């Protein structure tokens, strides 16, 4: 059997969690919404457009770096089992599959993603192009469903690319890395993690506030998602996009600012949310790392740096990590 798909997402439970998240976030003193709600179909397309913007360096930098290091880092390691967290369209994965399956080796690919349709389309494409590949897809949320990743079949490589880890605050980051350590039971297993690096503030801020306004549209799209999910009447255009680098916290913050007073009704929640002029919703943090901060967060989870790679400008990091103590 070359293909299997497990579903660990219950639509009703997901809706209930969204409602709880929205209620908590919009009734707090600092209003906030979790960035995972950016990604409906429209949001995913907007993110794809972001990755093509001249200002948004992370995706293309990581891709080029990956192409450069795969022969050395993956070619030598030769994984049998490749787990990808937040797999999405798995575009970068092909480079890794090429190296892993070179010489006609049997490889299993285990993508985990919240979007079933994306997983199905990705699996179909890979199964067509890699005749010796098997795919065990898992539909689920990487913050909840790592335990549903099947046990390894041979040497395992886990992939967590795109600096998605940068969206998590320290406690969630710790929980996630502990979970990743849990699916790498063997000393010979490896994690390949992509981290966006601390750099010049101007470059960072331009990447999250592009001239064409795509990131503004992406930010506002979260309000459309909320409107649809809880019968809300947010006017996305009444909120201004604001993105800045918080140096003390090493993170880009994205906010939606109500320049004039707003009253928003969320029908399904029986909730009215008021905004004073200038009040904002904090929609995303995107943490930036250094080699040192990466090493520390990995060590807390029982992982050690095996190899550290960056592009010539030191913009983006790819770290190959191995299980150590815990
Ligand atoms: C998908 C989380 C890596 O933080 O850079 C892009 C999302 N937000 N522009 C990031 C994003 C605004 C992106 N990640």
mmCIF file of C-alpha atoms and ligand atoms in Angstrom:
data_model
loop_
_atom_site.group_PDB
_atom_site.id
_atom_site.type_symbol
_atom_site.label_atom_id
_atom_site.label_comp_id
_atom_site.label_asym_id
_atom_site.label_seq_id
_atom_site.Cartn_x
_atom_site.Cartn_y
_atom_site.Cartn_z
ATOM 1 C CA UNK A 1 0.000 0.000 0.000
ATOM 2 C CA UNK A 2 1.554 3.249 -1.119
ATOM 3 C CA UNK A 3 -0.995 5.719 0.204
ATOM 4 C CA UNK A 4 -2.816 6.218 3.458
ATOM 5 C CA UNK A 5 -4.561 9.289 4.897
ATOM 6 C CA UNK A 6 -5.513 9.628 8.579
ATOM 7 C CA UNK A 7 -7.876 12.331 9.735
ATOM 8 C CA UNK A 8 -7.480 13.714 13.223
ATOM 9 C CA UNK A 9 -9.534 16.814 12.900
ATOM 10 C CA UNK A 10 -13.090 17.011 14.026
ATOM 11 C CA UNK A 11 -14.827 19.980 12.382
ATOM 12 C CA UNK A 12 -17.060 20.628 15.368
ATOM 13 C CA UNK A 13 -14.218 20.584 17.865
ATOM 14 C CA UNK A 14 -12.282 22.898 15.542
ATOM 15 C CA UNK A 15 -15.174 25.365 15.348
ATOM 16 C CA UNK A 16 -15.482 25.318 19.142
ATOM 17 C CA UNK A 17 -11.787 26.042 19.568
ATOM 18 C CA UNK A 18 -11.998 28.899 17.066
ATOM 19 C CA UNK A 19 -14.955 30.392 18.943
ATOM 20 C CA UNK A 20 -13.111 30.134 22.250
ATOM 21 C CA UNK A 21 -9.963 31.677 20.693
ATOM 22 C CA UNK A 22 -11.929 34.575 19.179
ATOM 23 C CA UNK A 23 -13.861 35.273 22.378
ATOM 24 C CA UNK A 24 -10.709 35.179 24.506
ATOM 25 C CA UNK A 25 -8.707 37.234 22.036
ATOM 26 C CA UNK A 26 -11.244 39.973 21.423
ATOM 27 C CA UNK A 27 -12.344 40.445 25.039
ATOM 28 C CA UNK A 28 -8.803 40.843 26.401
ATOM 29 C CA UNK A 29 -7.339 44.269 27.128
ATOM 30 C CA UNK A 30 -4.789 43.849 24.335
ATOM 31 C CA UNK A 31 -7.010 42.367 21.641
ATOM 32 C CA UNK A 32 -5.442 39.558 19.625
ATOM 33 C CA UNK A 33 -6.220 36.769 17.158
ATOM 34 C CA UNK A 34 -4.086 33.636 16.605
ATOM 35 C CA UNK A 35 -2.189 33.766 13.269
ATOM 36 C CA UNK A 36 -3.271 30.256 12.323
ATOM 37 C CA UNK A 37 -6.604 31.791 11.292
ATOM 38 C CA UNK A 38 -4.988 33.681 8.410
ATOM 39 C CA UNK A 39 -4.990 30.575 6.272
ATOM 40 C CA UNK A 40 -8.306 29.958 4.588
ATOM 41 C CA UNK A 41 -8.129 29.460 0.811
ATOM 42 C CA UNK A 42 -7.804 33.221 0.139
ATOM 43 C CA UNK A 43 -5.255 33.616 2.946
ATOM 44 C CA UNK A 44 -3.122 30.758 1.642
ATOM 45 C CA UNK A 45 -3.136 32.338 -1.838
ATOM 46 C CA UNK A 46 -2.199 35.720 -0.350
ATOM 47 C CA UNK A 47 0.654 34.073 1.545
ATOM 48 C CA UNK A 48 1.839 32.496 -1.701
ATOM 49 C CA UNK A 49 1.858 35.958 -3.281
ATOM 50 C CA UNK A 50 3.835 37.264 -0.283
ATOM 51 C CA UNK A 51 6.519 34.646 -0.918
ATOM 52 C CA UNK A 52 6.989 36.110 -4.410
ATOM 53 C CA UNK A 53 7.351 39.736 -3.258
ATOM 54 C CA UNK A 54 10.763 41.369 -3.691
ATOM 55 C CA UNK A 55 10.717 42.410 -0.009
ATOM 56 C CA UNK A 56 9.829 38.992 1.405
ATOM 57 C CA UNK A 57 13.204 37.237 1.432
ATOM 58 C CA UNK A 58 12.551 34.216 3.748
ATOM 59 C CA UNK A 59 10.969 31.728 1.327
ATOM 60 C CA UNK A 60 13.353 32.218 -1.564
ATOM 61 C CA UNK A 61 16.375 32.386 0.728
ATOM 62 C CA UNK A 62 15.421 29.151 2.467
ATOM 63 C CA UNK A 63 14.720 27.445 -0.871
ATOM 64 C CA UNK A 64 18.093 28.396 -2.331
ATOM 65 C CA UNK A 65 19.883 27.413 0.865
ATOM 66 C CA UNK A 66 18.096 24.092 0.926
ATOM 67 C CA UNK A 67 19.139 23.349 -2.659
ATOM 68 C CA UNK A 68 22.709 24.107 -1.679
ATOM 69 C CA UNK A 69 22.894 21.966 1.454
ATOM 70 C CA UNK A 70 20.747 18.965 0.550
ATOM 71 C CA UNK A 71 23.521 16.965 -1.141
ATOM 72 C CA UNK A 72 25.769 17.285 1.911
ATOM 73 C CA UNK A 73 23.208 17.179 4.712
ATOM 74 C CA UNK A 74 20.596 14.751 3.394
ATOM 75 C CA UNK A 75 22.623 12.857 0.807
ATOM 76 C CA UNK A 76 24.948 11.600 3.524
ATOM 77 C CA UNK A 77 22.227 10.969 6.114
ATOM 78 C CA UNK A 78 19.890 8.998 3.811
ATOM 79 C CA UNK A 79 16.602 9.020 5.691
ATOM 80 C CA UNK A 80 14.052 6.214 5.149
ATOM 81 C CA UNK A 81 11.182 8.090 6.721
ATOM 82 C CA UNK A 82 10.519 11.802 6.204
ATOM 83 C CA UNK A 83 7.968 13.566 8.397
ATOM 84 C CA UNK A 84 7.005 17.089 7.410
ATOM 85 C CA UNK A 85 5.199 19.344 9.859
ATOM 86 C CA UNK A 86 2.894 21.955 8.310
ATOM 87 C CA UNK A 87 3.637 20.396 4.956
ATOM 88 C CA UNK A 88 1.518 22.704 2.789
ATOM 89 C CA UNK A 89 2.307 22.230 -0.874
ATOM 90 C CA UNK A 90 5.602 20.438 -0.067
ATOM 91 C CA UNK A 91 7.420 22.282 -2.808
ATOM 92 C CA UNK A 92 10.761 22.341 -1.007
ATOM 93 C CA UNK A 93 10.270 18.729 -0.029
ATOM 94 C CA UNK A 94 10.987 17.478 -3.515
ATOM 95 C CA UNK A 95 14.644 18.422 -3.246
ATOM 96 C CA UNK A 96 14.875 16.326 -0.110
ATOM 97 C CA UNK A 97 12.970 13.401 -1.616
ATOM 98 C CA UNK A 98 15.297 13.506 -4.624
ATOM 99 C CA UNK A 99 18.333 13.120 -2.384
ATOM 100 C CA UNK A 100 16.735 10.555 -0.085
ATOM 101 C CA UNK A 101 15.473 8.303 -2.865
ATOM 102 C CA UNK A 102 18.562 8.570 -5.095
ATOM 103 C CA UNK A 103 19.776 5.137 -6.147
ATOM 104 C CA UNK A 104 16.258 3.699 -5.999
ATOM 105 C CA UNK A 105 15.767 3.600 -2.228
ATOM 106 C CA UNK A 106 12.285 3.094 -0.743
ATOM 107 C CA UNK A 107 11.244 6.160 1.217
ATOM 108 C CA UNK A 108 8.109 6.937 3.177
ATOM 109 C CA UNK A 109 6.825 10.513 3.347
ATOM 110 C CA UNK A 110 4.598 11.499 6.278
ATOM 111 C CA UNK A 111 3.150 15.000 5.792
ATOM 112 C CA UNK A 112 1.068 16.595 8.571
ATOM 113 C CA UNK A 113 -1.161 19.517 7.639
ATOM 114 C CA UNK A 114 -4.542 20.973 8.656
ATOM 115 C CA UNK A 115 -5.755 21.119 5.077
ATOM 116 C CA UNK A 116 -6.940 17.768 3.753
ATOM 117 C CA UNK A 117 -7.314 18.948 0.165
ATOM 118 C CA UNK A 118 -3.749 20.268 0.062
ATOM 119 C CA UNK A 119 -2.464 16.967 1.453
ATOM 120 C CA UNK A 120 -4.407 14.925 -1.075
ATOM 121 C CA UNK A 121 -3.208 17.009 -4.006
ATOM 122 C CA UNK A 122 0.394 16.919 -2.768
ATOM 123 C CA UNK A 123 0.305 13.174 -2.177
ATOM 124 C CA UNK A 124 -1.101 12.516 -5.649
ATOM 125 C CA UNK A 125 1.644 14.588 -7.295
ATOM 126 C CA UNK A 126 4.442 12.921 -5.309
ATOM 127 C CA UNK A 127 3.137 9.382 -5.839
ATOM 128 C CA UNK A 128 3.041 10.080 -9.572
ATOM 129 C CA UNK A 129 6.597 11.446 -9.702
ATOM 130 C CA UNK A 130 8.301 9.105 -7.200
ATOM 131 C CA UNK A 131 7.412 5.494 -8.055
ATOM 132 C CA UNK A 132 9.124 4.032 -4.968
ATOM 133 C CA UNK A 133 7.688 6.513 -2.503
ATOM 134 C CA UNK A 134 4.898 5.715 -0.078
ATOM 135 C CA UNK A 135 2.861 8.462 1.577
ATOM 136 C CA UNK A 136 1.166 8.332 4.962
ATOM 137 C CA UNK A 137 -0.619 11.689 5.217
ATOM 138 C CA UNK A 138 -1.964 12.954 8.527
ATOM 139 C CA UNK A 139 -4.620 15.669 8.610
ATOM 140 C CA UNK A 140 -4.179 17.538 11.845
ATOM 141 C CA UNK A 141 -2.879 20.547 13.756
ATOM 142 C CA UNK A 142 0.832 20.414 14.559
ATOM 143 C CA UNK A 143 0.230 21.889 17.997
ATOM 144 C CA UNK A 144 -2.219 19.104 18.898
ATOM 145 C CA UNK A 145 -1.672 16.071 16.712
ATOM 146 C CA UNK A 146 2.052 15.191 16.727
ATOM 147 C CA UNK A 147 1.148 12.125 18.767
ATOM 148 C CA UNK A 148 -0.747 10.801 15.725
ATOM 149 C CA UNK A 149 2.377 10.715 13.579
ATOM 150 C CA UNK A 150 3.043 6.983 13.016
ATOM 151 C CA UNK A 151 6.190 5.461 14.568
ATOM 152 C CA UNK A 152 9.288 5.670 12.380
ATOM 153 C CA UNK A 153 10.027 3.109 9.739
ATOM 154 C CA UNK A 154 13.806 3.231 9.615
ATOM 155 C CA UNK A 155 15.951 6.355 9.950
ATOM 156 C CA UNK A 156 13.707 9.366 10.399
ATOM 157 C CA UNK A 157 14.130 12.955 9.253
ATOM 158 C CA UNK A 158 11.566 15.474 10.534
ATOM 159 C CA UNK A 159 11.160 18.732 8.596
ATOM 160 C CA UNK A 160 9.811 21.939 10.054
ATOM 161 C CA UNK A 161 10.593 24.564 7.432
ATOM 162 C CA UNK A 162 9.604 28.102 6.535
ATOM 163 C CA UNK A 163 10.289 29.544 9.992
ATOM 164 C CA UNK A 164 6.751 28.606 10.973
ATOM 165 C CA UNK A 165 8.236 28.041 14.437
ATOM 166 C CA UNK A 166 8.641 31.844 14.551
ATOM 167 C CA UNK A 167 4.875 32.253 14.915
ATOM 168 C CA UNK A 168 4.915 30.543 18.310
ATOM 169 C CA UNK A 169 5.554 32.274 21.624
ATOM 170 C CA UNK A 170 8.107 30.691 23.949
ATOM 171 C CA UNK A 171 5.727 28.308 25.813
ATOM 172 C CA UNK A 172 4.144 26.931 22.629
ATOM 173 C CA UNK A 173 7.575 26.706 21.044
ATOM 174 C CA UNK A 174 8.802 24.598 23.944
ATOM 175 C CA UNK A 175 5.756 22.350 23.731
ATOM 176 C CA UNK A 176 6.177 21.919 19.986
ATOM 177 C CA UNK A 177 9.898 21.123 20.147
ATOM 178 C CA UNK A 178 9.268 18.613 22.942
ATOM 179 C CA UNK A 179 6.648 17.017 20.671
ATOM 180 C CA UNK A 180 9.110 16.911 17.777
ATOM 181 C CA UNK A 181 11.713 15.320 20.046
ATOM 182 C CA UNK A 182 9.034 12.735 20.870
ATOM 183 C CA UNK A 183 8.681 11.621 17.255
ATOM 184 C CA UNK A 184 12.489 11.231 16.925
ATOM 185 C CA UNK A 185 13.065 8.256 19.232
ATOM 186 C CA UNK A 186 16.420 7.161 17.853
ATOM 187 C CA UNK A 187 19.848 8.784 18.273
ATOM 188 C CA UNK A 188 20.275 8.484 14.512
ATOM 189 C CA UNK A 189 17.117 10.503 13.739
ATOM 190 C CA UNK A 190 17.332 14.134 12.691
ATOM 191 C CA UNK A 191 15.301 17.341 12.599
ATOM 192 C CA UNK A 192 15.779 19.943 9.853
ATOM 193 C CA UNK A 193 14.422 23.260 11.125
ATOM 194 C CA UNK A 194 14.154 26.562 9.229
ATOM 195 C CA UNK A 195 14.586 29.762 11.253
ATOM 196 C CA UNK A 196 14.483 33.349 10.094
ATOM 197 C CA UNK A 197 17.413 35.275 11.534
ATOM 198 C CA UNK A 198 17.810 38.585 13.377
ATOM 199 C CA UNK A 199 18.967 41.253 10.897
ATOM 200 C CA UNK A 200 18.766 44.878 9.905
ATOM 201 C CA UNK A 201 15.445 46.344 11.101
ATOM 202 C CA UNK A 202 14.723 48.007 7.743
ATOM 203 C CA UNK A 203 14.975 44.711 5.864
ATOM 204 C CA UNK A 204 12.807 42.977 8.443
ATOM 205 C CA UNK A 205 10.123 45.633 8.468
ATOM 206 C CA UNK A 206 9.977 45.883 4.654
ATOM 207 C CA UNK A 207 9.365 42.125 4.465
ATOM 208 C CA UNK A 208 6.200 42.567 6.538
ATOM 209 C CA UNK A 209 5.017 45.856 5.029
ATOM 210 C CA UNK A 210 5.504 45.529 1.289
ATOM 211 C CA UNK A 211 4.990 48.326 -1.225
ATOM 212 C CA UNK A 212 2.273 46.450 -3.150
ATOM 213 C CA UNK A 213 0.155 46.015 -0.004
ATOM 214 C CA UNK A 214 -0.144 42.233 -0.237
ATOM 215 C CA UNK A 215 0.796 41.777 3.427
ATOM 216 C CA UNK A 216 -1.834 44.383 4.346
ATOM 217 C CA UNK A 217 -4.465 42.338 2.485
ATOM 218 C CA UNK A 218 -3.179 39.146 4.108
ATOM 219 C CA UNK A 219 -3.451 40.741 7.559
ATOM 220 C CA UNK A 220 -6.975 42.026 6.913
ATOM 221 C CA UNK A 221 -8.044 38.632 5.582
ATOM 222 C CA UNK A 222 -8.098 37.275 9.138
ATOM 223 C CA UNK A 223 -11.145 39.500 9.753
ATOM 224 C CA UNK A 224 -12.929 37.930 6.771
ATOM 225 C CA UNK A 225 -12.167 34.491 8.178
ATOM 226 C CA UNK A 226 -13.608 35.524 11.554
ATOM 227 C CA UNK A 227 -16.669 37.135 9.924
ATOM 228 C CA UNK A 228 -17.456 33.901 8.134
ATOM 229 C CA UNK A 229 -16.756 31.641 11.112
ATOM 230 C CA UNK A 230 -18.763 33.490 13.763
ATOM 231 C CA UNK A 231 -21.164 35.612 11.692
ATOM 232 C CA UNK A 232 -19.259 38.829 12.328
ATOM 233 C CA UNK A 233 -19.494 42.234 10.675
ATOM 234 C CA UNK A 234 -15.881 43.415 10.768
ATOM 235 C CA UNK A 235 -15.109 45.895 7.995
ATOM 236 C CA UNK A 236 -11.573 44.840 7.081
ATOM 237 C CA UNK A 237 -10.872 48.135 5.257
ATOM 238 C CA UNK A 238 -11.550 50.066 8.460
ATOM 239 C CA UNK A 239 -8.373 48.559 9.938
ATOM 240 C CA UNK A 240 -4.898 49.753 9.036
ATOM 241 C CA UNK A 241 -2.002 47.310 8.645
ATOM 242 C CA UNK A 242 0.850 47.928 11.068
ATOM 243 C CA UNK A 243 4.041 45.853 11.195
ATOM 244 C CA UNK A 244 7.148 46.646 13.222
ATOM 245 C CA UNK A 245 10.179 44.941 14.721
ATOM 246 C CA UNK A 246 10.112 44.640 18.504
ATOM 247 C CA UNK A 247 13.822 44.508 19.161
ATOM 248 C CA UNK A 248 13.617 43.583 22.852
ATOM 249 C CA UNK A 249 11.474 40.552 22.021
ATOM 250 C CA UNK A 250 13.264 39.709 18.699
ATOM 251 C CA UNK A 251 10.008 39.592 16.805
ATOM 252 C CA UNK A 252 8.047 41.248 14.039
ATOM 253 C CA UNK A 253 4.585 42.115 15.293
ATOM 254 C CA UNK A 254 1.634 42.577 12.983
ATOM 255 C CA UNK A 255 -1.391 44.513 14.158
ATOM 256 C CA UNK A 256 -4.678 45.768 12.707
ATOM 257 C CA UNK A 257 -5.371 49.284 13.913
ATOM 258 C CA UNK A 258 -8.847 50.851 14.074
ATOM 259 C CA UNK A 259 -8.115 54.486 13.236
ATOM 260 C CA UNK A 260 -11.693 55.478 14.043
ATOM 261 C CA UNK A 261 -14.010 53.997 16.689
ATOM 262 C CA UNK A 262 -15.631 50.729 15.584
ATOM 263 C CA UNK A 263 -18.412 48.537 16.908
ATOM 264 C CA UNK A 264 -18.325 44.946 15.686
ATOM 265 C CA UNK A 265 -21.018 42.335 16.253
ATOM 266 C CA UNK A 266 -20.104 38.653 16.358
ATOM 267 C CA UNK A 267 -23.524 37.032 15.936
ATOM 268 C CA UNK A 268 -22.639 33.427 16.750
ATOM 269 C CA UNK A 269 -20.871 34.496 19.930
ATOM 270 C CA UNK A 270 -23.561 36.960 21.048
ATOM 271 C CA UNK A 271 -20.663 39.381 21.460
ATOM 272 C CA UNK A 272 -20.236 43.077 20.667
ATOM 273 C CA UNK A 273 -16.631 44.260 20.439
ATOM 274 C CA UNK A 274 -15.821 47.964 20.663
ATOM 275 C CA UNK A 275 -12.676 49.668 19.425
ATOM 276 C CA UNK A 276 -11.513 53.081 20.617
ATOM 277 C CA UNK A 277 -9.788 55.199 17.934
ATOM 278 C CA UNK A 278 -6.250 53.842 17.602
ATOM 279 C CA UNK A 279 -7.023 50.549 19.325
ATOM 280 C CA UNK A 280 -5.581 47.453 17.638
ATOM 281 C CA UNK A 281 -5.758 43.691 17.264
ATOM 282 C CA UNK A 282 -2.416 41.895 17.512
ATOM 283 C CA UNK A 283 -2.580 39.286 14.753
ATOM 284 C CA UNK A 284 0.913 37.815 14.472
ATOM 285 C CA UNK A 285 4.342 37.525 15.987
ATOM 286 C CA UNK A 286 7.171 36.337 13.777
ATOM 287 C CA UNK A 287 10.196 35.637 15.968
ATOM 288 C CA UNK A 288 13.696 36.056 14.612
ATOM 289 C CA UNK A 289 16.545 33.881 15.867
ATOM 290 C CA UNK A 290 20.317 33.716 16.161
ATOM 291 C CA UNK A 291 22.464 30.620 16.225
ATOM 292 C CA UNK A 292 22.683 31.045 19.996
ATOM 293 C CA UNK A 293 18.937 31.420 20.591
ATOM 294 C CA UNK A 294 18.282 28.454 18.281
ATOM 295 C CA UNK A 295 20.801 26.322 20.153
ATOM 296 C CA UNK A 296 19.198 27.226 23.490
ATOM 297 C CA UNK A 297 15.643 26.441 22.438
ATOM 298 C CA UNK A 298 16.735 23.126 20.914
ATOM 299 C CA UNK A 299 18.735 22.178 24.015
ATOM 300 C CA UNK A 300 15.676 22.737 26.235
ATOM 301 C CA UNK A 301 13.906 20.060 24.174
ATOM 302 C CA UNK A 302 16.767 17.560 24.238
ATOM 303 C CA UNK A 303 18.061 18.397 20.784
ATOM 304 C CA UNK A 304 21.591 19.426 19.787
ATOM 305 C CA UNK A 305 22.888 21.166 16.685
ATOM 306 C CA UNK A 306 24.501 18.760 14.270
ATOM 307 C CA UNK A 307 25.029 21.315 11.495
ATOM 308 C CA UNK A 308 24.152 24.984 11.053
ATOM 309 C CA UNK A 309 23.735 26.514 7.610
ATOM 310 C CA UNK A 310 22.998 30.080 6.507
ATOM 311 C CA UNK A 311 23.012 31.955 3.207
ATOM 312 C CA UNK A 312 25.913 34.283 2.400
ATOM 313 C CA UNK A 313 24.060 37.315 3.831
ATOM 314 C CA UNK A 314 23.138 35.495 7.024
ATOM 315 C CA UNK A 315 19.426 36.079 6.473
ATOM 316 C CA UNK A 316 18.000 32.634 7.050
ATOM 317 C CA UNK A 317 19.155 29.578 8.990
ATOM 318 C CA UNK A 318 18.670 25.866 8.430
ATOM 319 C CA UNK A 319 19.666 23.721 11.351
ATOM 320 C CA UNK A 320 20.088 19.986 11.375
ATOM 321 C CA UNK A 321 19.524 18.777 14.939
ATOM 322 C CA UNK A 322 19.913 15.392 16.637
ATOM 323 C CA UNK A 323 18.367 13.970 19.774
ATOM 324 C CA UNK A 324 20.585 14.195 22.854
ATOM 325 C CA UNK A 325 19.699 13.740 26.556
ATOM 326 C CA UNK A 326 15.991 13.844 27.701
HETATM 327 C C1 LIG B 1 4.518 31.596 7.310
HETATM 328 C C2 LIG B 1 4.917 32.179 9.541
HETATM 329 C C3 LIG B 1 6.736 32.019 8.077
HETATM 330 O O1 LIG B 1 6.110 34.810 9.785
HETATM 331 O O2 LIG B 1 7.062 35.317 7.926
HETATM 332 C C4 LIG B 1 4.359 36.416 6.137
HETATM 333 C C5 LIG B 1 3.882 34.445 7.739
HETATM 334 N N1 LIG B 1 3.234 36.849 7.888
HETATM 335 N N2 LIG B 1 4.074 37.729 6.142
HETATM 336 C C6 LIG B 1 6.190 34.756 8.563
HETATM 337 C C7 LIG B 1 3.830 35.865 7.254
HETATM 338 C C8 LIG B 1 3.376 37.982 7.196
HETATM 339 C C9 LIG B 1 5.237 33.868 7.766
HETATM 340 N N3 LIG B 1 5.321 32.455 8.188
#
